[in-house]
PDB file of C-alpha atoms in Angstrom:
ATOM      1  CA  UNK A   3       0.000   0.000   0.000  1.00 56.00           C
ATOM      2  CA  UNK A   4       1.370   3.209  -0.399  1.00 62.00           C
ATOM      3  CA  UNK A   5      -0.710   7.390  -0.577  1.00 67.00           C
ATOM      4  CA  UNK A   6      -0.109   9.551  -2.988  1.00 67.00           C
ATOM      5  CA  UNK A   7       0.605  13.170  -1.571  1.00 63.00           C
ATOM      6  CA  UNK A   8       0.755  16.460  -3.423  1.00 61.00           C
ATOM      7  CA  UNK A   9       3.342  19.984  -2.765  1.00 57.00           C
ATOM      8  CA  UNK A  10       2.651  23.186  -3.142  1.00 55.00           C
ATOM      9  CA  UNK A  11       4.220  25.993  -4.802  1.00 53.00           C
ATOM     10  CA  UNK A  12       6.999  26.442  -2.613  1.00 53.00           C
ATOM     11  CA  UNK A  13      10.758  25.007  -3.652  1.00 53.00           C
ATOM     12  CA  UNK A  14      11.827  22.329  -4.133  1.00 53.00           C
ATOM     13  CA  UNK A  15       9.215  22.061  -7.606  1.00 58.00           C
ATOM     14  CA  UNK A  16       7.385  18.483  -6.143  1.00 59.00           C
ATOM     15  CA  UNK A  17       4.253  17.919  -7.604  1.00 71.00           C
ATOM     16  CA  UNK A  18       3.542  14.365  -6.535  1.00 84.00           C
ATOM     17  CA  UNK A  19       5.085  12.486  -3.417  1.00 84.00           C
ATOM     18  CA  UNK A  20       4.183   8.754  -2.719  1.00 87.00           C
ATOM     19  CA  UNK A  21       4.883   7.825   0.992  1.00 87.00           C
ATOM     20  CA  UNK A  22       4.297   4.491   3.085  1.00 88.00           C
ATOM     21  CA  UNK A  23       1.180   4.477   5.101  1.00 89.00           C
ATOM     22  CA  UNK A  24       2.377   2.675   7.612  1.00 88.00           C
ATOM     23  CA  UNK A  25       5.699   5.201   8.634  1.00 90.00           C
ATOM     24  CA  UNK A  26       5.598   7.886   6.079  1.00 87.00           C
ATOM     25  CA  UNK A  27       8.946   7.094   4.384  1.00 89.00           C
ATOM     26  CA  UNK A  28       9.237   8.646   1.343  1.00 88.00           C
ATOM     27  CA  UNK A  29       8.723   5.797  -1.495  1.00 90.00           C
ATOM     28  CA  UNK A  30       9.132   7.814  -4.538  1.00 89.00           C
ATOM     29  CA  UNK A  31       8.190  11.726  -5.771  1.00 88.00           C
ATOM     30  CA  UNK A  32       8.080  14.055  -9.021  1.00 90.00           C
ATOM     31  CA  UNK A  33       8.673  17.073 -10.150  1.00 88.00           C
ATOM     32  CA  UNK A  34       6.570  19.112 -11.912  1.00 86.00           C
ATOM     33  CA  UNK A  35       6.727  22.707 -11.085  1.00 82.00           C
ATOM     34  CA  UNK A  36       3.500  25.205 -10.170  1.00 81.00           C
ATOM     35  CA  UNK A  37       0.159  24.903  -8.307  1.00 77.00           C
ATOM     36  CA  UNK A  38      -0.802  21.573  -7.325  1.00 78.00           C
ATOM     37  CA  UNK A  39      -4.442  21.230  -5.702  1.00 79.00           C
ATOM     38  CA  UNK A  40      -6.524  18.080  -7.621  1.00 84.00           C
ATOM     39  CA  UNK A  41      -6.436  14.623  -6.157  1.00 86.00           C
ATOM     40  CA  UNK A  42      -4.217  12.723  -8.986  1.00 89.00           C
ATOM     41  CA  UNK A  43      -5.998   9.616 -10.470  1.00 92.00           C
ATOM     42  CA  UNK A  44      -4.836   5.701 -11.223  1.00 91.00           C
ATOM     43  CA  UNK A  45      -5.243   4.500 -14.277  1.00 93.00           C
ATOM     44  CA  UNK A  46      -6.814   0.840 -14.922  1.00 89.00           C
ATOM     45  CA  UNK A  47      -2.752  -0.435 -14.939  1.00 88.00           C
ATOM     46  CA  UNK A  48      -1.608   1.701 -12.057  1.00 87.00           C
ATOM     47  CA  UNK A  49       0.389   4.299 -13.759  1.00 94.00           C
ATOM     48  CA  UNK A  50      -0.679   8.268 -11.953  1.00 93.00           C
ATOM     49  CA  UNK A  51      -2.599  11.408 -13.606  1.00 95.00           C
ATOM     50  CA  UNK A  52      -1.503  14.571 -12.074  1.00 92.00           C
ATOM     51  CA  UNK A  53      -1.917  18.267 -12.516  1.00 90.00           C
ATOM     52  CA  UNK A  54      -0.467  21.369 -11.964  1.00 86.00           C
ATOM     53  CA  UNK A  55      -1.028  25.033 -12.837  1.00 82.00           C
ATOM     54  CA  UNK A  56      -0.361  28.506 -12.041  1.00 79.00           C
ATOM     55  CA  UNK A  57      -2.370  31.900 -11.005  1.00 72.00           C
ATOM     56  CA  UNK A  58      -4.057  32.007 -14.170  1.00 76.00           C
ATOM     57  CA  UNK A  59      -5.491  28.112 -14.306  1.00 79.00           C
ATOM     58  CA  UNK A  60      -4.323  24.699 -14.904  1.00 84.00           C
ATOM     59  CA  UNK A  61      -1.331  24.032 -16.867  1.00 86.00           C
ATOM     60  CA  UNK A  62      -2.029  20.469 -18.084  1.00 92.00           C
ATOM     61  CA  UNK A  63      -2.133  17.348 -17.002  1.00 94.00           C
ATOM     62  CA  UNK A  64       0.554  14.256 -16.801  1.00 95.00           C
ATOM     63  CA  UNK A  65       0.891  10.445 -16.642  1.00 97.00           C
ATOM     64  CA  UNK A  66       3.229   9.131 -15.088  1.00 96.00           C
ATOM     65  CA  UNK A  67       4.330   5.496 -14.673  1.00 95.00           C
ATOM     66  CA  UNK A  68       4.981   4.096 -11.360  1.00 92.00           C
ATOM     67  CA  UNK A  69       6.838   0.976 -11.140  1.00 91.00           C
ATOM     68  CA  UNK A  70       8.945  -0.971  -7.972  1.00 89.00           C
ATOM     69  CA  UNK A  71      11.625  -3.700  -8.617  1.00 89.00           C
ATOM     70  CA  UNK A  72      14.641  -4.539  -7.338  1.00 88.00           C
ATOM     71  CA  UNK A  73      16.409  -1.520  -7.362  1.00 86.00           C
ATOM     72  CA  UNK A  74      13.480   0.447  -5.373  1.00 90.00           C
ATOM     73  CA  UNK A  75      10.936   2.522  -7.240  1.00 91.00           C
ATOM     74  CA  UNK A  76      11.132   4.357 -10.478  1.00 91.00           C
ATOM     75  CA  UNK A  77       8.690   6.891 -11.715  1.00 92.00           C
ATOM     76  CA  UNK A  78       9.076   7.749 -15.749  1.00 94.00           C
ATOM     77  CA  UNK A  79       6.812  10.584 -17.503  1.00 95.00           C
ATOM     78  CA  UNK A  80       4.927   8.799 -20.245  1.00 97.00           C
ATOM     79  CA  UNK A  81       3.028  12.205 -21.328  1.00 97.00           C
ATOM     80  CA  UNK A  82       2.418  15.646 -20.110  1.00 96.00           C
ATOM     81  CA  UNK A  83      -1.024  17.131 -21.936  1.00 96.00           C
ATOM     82  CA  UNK A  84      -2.227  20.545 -22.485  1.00 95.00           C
ATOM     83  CA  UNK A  85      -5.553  19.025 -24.230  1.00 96.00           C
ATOM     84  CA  UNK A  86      -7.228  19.052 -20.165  1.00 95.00           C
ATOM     85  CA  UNK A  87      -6.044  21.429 -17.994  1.00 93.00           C
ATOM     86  CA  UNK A  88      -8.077  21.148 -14.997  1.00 90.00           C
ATOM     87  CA  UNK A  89      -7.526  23.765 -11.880  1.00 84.00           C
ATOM     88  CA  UNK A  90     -10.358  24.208  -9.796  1.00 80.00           C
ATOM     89  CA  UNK A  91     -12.567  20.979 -10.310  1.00 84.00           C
ATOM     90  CA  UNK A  92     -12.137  17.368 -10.382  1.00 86.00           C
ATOM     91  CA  UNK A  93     -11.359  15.197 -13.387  1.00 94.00           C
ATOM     92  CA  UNK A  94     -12.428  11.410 -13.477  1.00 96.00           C
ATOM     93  CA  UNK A  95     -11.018   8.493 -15.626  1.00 97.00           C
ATOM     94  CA  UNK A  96     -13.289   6.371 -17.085  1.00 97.00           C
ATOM     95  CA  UNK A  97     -13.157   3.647 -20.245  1.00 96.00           C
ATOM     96  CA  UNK A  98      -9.869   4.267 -20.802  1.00 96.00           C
ATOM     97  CA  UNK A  99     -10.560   8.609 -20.676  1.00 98.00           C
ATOM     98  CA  UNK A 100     -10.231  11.494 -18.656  1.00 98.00           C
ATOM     99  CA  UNK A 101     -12.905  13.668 -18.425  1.00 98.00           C
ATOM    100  CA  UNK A 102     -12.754  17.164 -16.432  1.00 95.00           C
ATOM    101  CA  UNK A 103     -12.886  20.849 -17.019  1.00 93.00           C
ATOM    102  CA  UNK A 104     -10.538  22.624 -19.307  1.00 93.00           C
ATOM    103  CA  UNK A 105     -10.973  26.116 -17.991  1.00 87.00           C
ATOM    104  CA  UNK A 106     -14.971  26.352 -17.612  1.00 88.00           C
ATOM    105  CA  UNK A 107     -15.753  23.601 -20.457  1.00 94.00           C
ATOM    106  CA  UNK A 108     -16.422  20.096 -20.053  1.00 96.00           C
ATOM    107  CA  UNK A 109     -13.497  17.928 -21.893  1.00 97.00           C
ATOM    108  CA  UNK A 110     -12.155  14.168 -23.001  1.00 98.00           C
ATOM    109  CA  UNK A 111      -8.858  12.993 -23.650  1.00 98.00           C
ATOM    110  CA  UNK A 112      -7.855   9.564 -24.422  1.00 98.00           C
ATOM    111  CA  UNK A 113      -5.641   7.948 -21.981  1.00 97.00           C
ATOM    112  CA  UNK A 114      -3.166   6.063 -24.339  1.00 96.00           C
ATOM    113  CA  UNK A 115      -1.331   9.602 -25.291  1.00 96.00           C
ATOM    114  CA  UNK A 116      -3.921  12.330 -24.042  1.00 97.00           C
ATOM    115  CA  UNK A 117      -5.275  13.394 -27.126  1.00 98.00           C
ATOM    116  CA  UNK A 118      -8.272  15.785 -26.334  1.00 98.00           C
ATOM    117  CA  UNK A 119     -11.644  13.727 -28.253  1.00 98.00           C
ATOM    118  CA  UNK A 120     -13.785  16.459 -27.099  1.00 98.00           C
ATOM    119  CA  UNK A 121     -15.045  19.910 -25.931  1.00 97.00           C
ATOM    120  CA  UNK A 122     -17.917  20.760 -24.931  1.00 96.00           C
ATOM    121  CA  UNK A 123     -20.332  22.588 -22.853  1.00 93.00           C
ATOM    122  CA  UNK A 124     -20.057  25.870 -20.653  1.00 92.00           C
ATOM    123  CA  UNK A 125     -20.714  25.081 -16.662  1.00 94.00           C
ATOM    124  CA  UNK A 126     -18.335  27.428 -15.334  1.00 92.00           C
ATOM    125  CA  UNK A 127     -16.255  26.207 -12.429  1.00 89.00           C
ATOM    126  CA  UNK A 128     -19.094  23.238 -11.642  1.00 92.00           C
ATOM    127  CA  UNK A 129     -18.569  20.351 -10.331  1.00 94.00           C
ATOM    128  CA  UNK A 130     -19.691  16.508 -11.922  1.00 94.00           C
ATOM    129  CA  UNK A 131     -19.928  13.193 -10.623  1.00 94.00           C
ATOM    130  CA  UNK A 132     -19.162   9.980 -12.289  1.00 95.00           C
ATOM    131  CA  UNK A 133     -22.038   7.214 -12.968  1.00 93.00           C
ATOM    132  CA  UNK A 134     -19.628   4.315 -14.190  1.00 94.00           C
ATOM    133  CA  UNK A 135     -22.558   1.976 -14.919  1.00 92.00           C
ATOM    134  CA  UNK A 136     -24.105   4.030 -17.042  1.00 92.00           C
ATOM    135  CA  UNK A 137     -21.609   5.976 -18.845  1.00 95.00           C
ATOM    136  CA  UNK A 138     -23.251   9.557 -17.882  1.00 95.00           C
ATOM    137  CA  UNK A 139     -21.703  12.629 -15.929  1.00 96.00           C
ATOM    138  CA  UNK A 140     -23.833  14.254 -13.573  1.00 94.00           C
ATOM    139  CA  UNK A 141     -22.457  17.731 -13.796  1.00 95.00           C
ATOM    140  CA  UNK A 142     -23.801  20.788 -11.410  1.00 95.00           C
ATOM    141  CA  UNK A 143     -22.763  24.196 -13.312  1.00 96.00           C
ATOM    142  CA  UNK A 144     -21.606  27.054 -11.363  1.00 95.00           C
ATOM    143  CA  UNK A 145     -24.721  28.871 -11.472  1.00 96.00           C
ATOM    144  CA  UNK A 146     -26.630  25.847  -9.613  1.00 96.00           C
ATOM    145  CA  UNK A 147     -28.032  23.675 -13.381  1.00 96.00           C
ATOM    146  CA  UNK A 148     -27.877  19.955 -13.157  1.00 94.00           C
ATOM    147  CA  UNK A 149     -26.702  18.407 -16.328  1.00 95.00           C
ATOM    148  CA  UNK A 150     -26.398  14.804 -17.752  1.00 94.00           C
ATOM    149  CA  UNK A 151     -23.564  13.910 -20.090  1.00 97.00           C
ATOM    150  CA  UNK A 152     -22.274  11.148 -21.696  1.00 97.00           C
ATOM    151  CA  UNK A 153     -19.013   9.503 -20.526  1.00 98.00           C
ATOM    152  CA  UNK A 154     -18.106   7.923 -24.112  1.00 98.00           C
ATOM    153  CA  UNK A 155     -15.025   9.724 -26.282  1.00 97.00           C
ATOM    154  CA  UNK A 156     -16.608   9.555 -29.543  1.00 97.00           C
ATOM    155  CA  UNK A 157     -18.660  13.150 -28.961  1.00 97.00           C
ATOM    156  CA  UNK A 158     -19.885  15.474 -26.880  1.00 98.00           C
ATOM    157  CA  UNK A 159     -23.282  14.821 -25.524  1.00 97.00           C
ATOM    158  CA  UNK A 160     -25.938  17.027 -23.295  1.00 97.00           C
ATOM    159  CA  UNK A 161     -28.804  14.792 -22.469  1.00 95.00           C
ATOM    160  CA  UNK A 162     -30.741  16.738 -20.244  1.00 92.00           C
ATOM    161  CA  UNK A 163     -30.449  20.096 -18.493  1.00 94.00           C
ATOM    162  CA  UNK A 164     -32.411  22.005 -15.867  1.00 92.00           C
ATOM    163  CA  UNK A 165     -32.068  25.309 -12.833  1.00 94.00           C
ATOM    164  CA  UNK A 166     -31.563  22.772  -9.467  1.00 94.00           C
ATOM    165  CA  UNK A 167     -30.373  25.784  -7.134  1.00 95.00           C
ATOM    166  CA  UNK A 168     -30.328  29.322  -6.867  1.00 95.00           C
ATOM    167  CA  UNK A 169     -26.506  31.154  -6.395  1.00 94.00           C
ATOM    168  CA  UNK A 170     -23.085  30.231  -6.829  1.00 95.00           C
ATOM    169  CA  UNK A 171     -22.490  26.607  -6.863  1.00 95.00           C
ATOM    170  CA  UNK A 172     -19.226  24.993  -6.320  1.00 93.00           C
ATOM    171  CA  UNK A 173     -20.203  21.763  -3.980  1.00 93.00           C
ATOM    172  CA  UNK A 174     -20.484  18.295  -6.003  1.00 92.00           C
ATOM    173  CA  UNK A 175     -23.762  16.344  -6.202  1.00 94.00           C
ATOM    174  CA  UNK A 176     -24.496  13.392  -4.284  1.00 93.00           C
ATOM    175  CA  UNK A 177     -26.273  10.597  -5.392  1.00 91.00           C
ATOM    176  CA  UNK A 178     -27.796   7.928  -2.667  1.00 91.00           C
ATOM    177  CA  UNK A 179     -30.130   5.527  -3.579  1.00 87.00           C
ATOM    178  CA  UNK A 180     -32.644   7.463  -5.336  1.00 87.00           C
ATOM    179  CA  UNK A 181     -31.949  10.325  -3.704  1.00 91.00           C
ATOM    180  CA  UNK A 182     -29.770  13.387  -5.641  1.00 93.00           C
ATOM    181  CA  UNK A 183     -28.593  15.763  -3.466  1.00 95.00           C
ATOM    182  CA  UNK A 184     -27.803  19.350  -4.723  1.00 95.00           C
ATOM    183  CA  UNK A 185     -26.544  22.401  -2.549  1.00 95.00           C
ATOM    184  CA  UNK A 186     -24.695  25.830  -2.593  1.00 94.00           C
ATOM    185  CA  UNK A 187     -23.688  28.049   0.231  1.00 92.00           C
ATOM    186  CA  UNK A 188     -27.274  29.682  -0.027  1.00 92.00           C
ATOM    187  CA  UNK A 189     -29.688  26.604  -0.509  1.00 94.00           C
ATOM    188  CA  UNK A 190     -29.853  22.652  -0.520  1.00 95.00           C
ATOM    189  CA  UNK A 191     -32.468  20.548  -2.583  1.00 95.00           C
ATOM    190  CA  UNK A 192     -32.926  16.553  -2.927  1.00 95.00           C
ATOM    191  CA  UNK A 193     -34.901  15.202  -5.885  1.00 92.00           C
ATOM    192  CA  UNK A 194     -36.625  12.009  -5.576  1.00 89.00           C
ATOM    193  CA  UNK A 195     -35.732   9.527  -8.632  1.00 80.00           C
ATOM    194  CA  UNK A 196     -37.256   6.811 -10.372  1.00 72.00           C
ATOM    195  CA  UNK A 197     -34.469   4.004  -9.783  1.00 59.00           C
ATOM    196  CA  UNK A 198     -36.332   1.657 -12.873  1.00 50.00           C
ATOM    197  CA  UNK A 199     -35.746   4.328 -15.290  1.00 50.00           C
ATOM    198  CA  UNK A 200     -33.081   6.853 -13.328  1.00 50.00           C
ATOM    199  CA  UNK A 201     -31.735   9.085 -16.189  1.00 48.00           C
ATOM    200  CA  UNK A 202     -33.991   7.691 -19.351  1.00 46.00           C
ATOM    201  CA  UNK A 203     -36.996  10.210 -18.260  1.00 42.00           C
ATOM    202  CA  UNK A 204     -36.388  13.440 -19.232  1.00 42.00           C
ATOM    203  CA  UNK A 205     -36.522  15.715 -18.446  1.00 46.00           C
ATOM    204  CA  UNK A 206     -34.906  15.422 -14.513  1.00 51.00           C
ATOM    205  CA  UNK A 207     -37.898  15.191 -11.605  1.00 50.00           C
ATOM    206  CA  UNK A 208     -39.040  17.739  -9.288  1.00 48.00           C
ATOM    207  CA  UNK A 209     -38.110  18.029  -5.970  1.00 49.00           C
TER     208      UNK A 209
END
């Protein structure tokens, strides 16, 4: 077992550190100089996305390759990526993608070399949520819309969209049961769902 840590801006330029739960010994880290706040992301065979950027956004976004043999631990770049550049919001990997926000718009790039398959979509700094089982995005834009879109690489795709919340919205939605859960700093709202036909009844239910 081993966590995955991120630096700041300050010297030296670390972006990712990788220590041992169990003592905190450092196992292996990686530079990548500027602003580091996402949580990186694994990859189906282990290798790590990070992120970095600067006062003005996100930079990009890097895979790295994570390996431990005889010798100890290695780390190798296999791509840095200015197709996503995620800053303020989360990015999720899915089917062999990463999908996040490149500035305010909704974005895919393939995994194998992080060539951007899509852009799409103004939700300002939102949040989203990924539905694996269903290949769908539940994305909440800044100004409190819900949003359904599809996780696949071959397009962009808005399947539904409706006002949730009143005010600025930068907390994720939260989806229990058939419960969603929506809120801001000003208001919260849960919408009751339909679990035999959860997103093919459009549009989204009242609350």
């Amino acid at each position: 077992a081993l966590a995955i840590c991120l630096s700041g801006p300050n010297p030296p330029p670390v972006s990712a550190i990788s220590v041992a739960p169990a003592d905190g010994a450092v196992l292996w880290q990686h530079e990548w100089p500027g602003v580091t706040i996402l949580q990186p992301a694994r990859t189906i065979n282990s290798d790590v996305l990070i992120t970095t950027g600067d006062m003005s956004g996100g930079v990009g976004m890097r895979r790295v390759a994570v390996a431990h043999g005889g010798g100890g631990w290695s780390v190798e770049e296999r791509w840095t990526s200015k197709d996503l550049k995620p800053y303020f919001n989360d990015f999720v990997v899915h089917k062999g993608c990463a999908f996040g926000f490149d500035g305010s718009i909704l974005a895919c790039i393939e995994l194998d070399g992080g060539k951007r398959k899509w852009k799409g979509g103004r939700y300002g700094h939102g949040q989203f949520v990924l539905l694996p089982d269903q290949d769908l995005l539940l994305v909440v834009s800044e100004e409190g819309e819900l949003a359904l879109v599809r996780a696949t690489p071959d397009q962009f795709t808005e399947l539904a969209r409706f006002k949730a919340i009143e005010g600025k919205t930068w907390n994720h939605p939260v989806l229990v049961g058939d419960v969603l859960l929506v809120r801001n700093g000003e208001e919260m709202a849960a919408f009751r769902l339909a679990l035999a036909t959860r997103w093919r009844r459009l549009p989204f239910p009242r609350r």
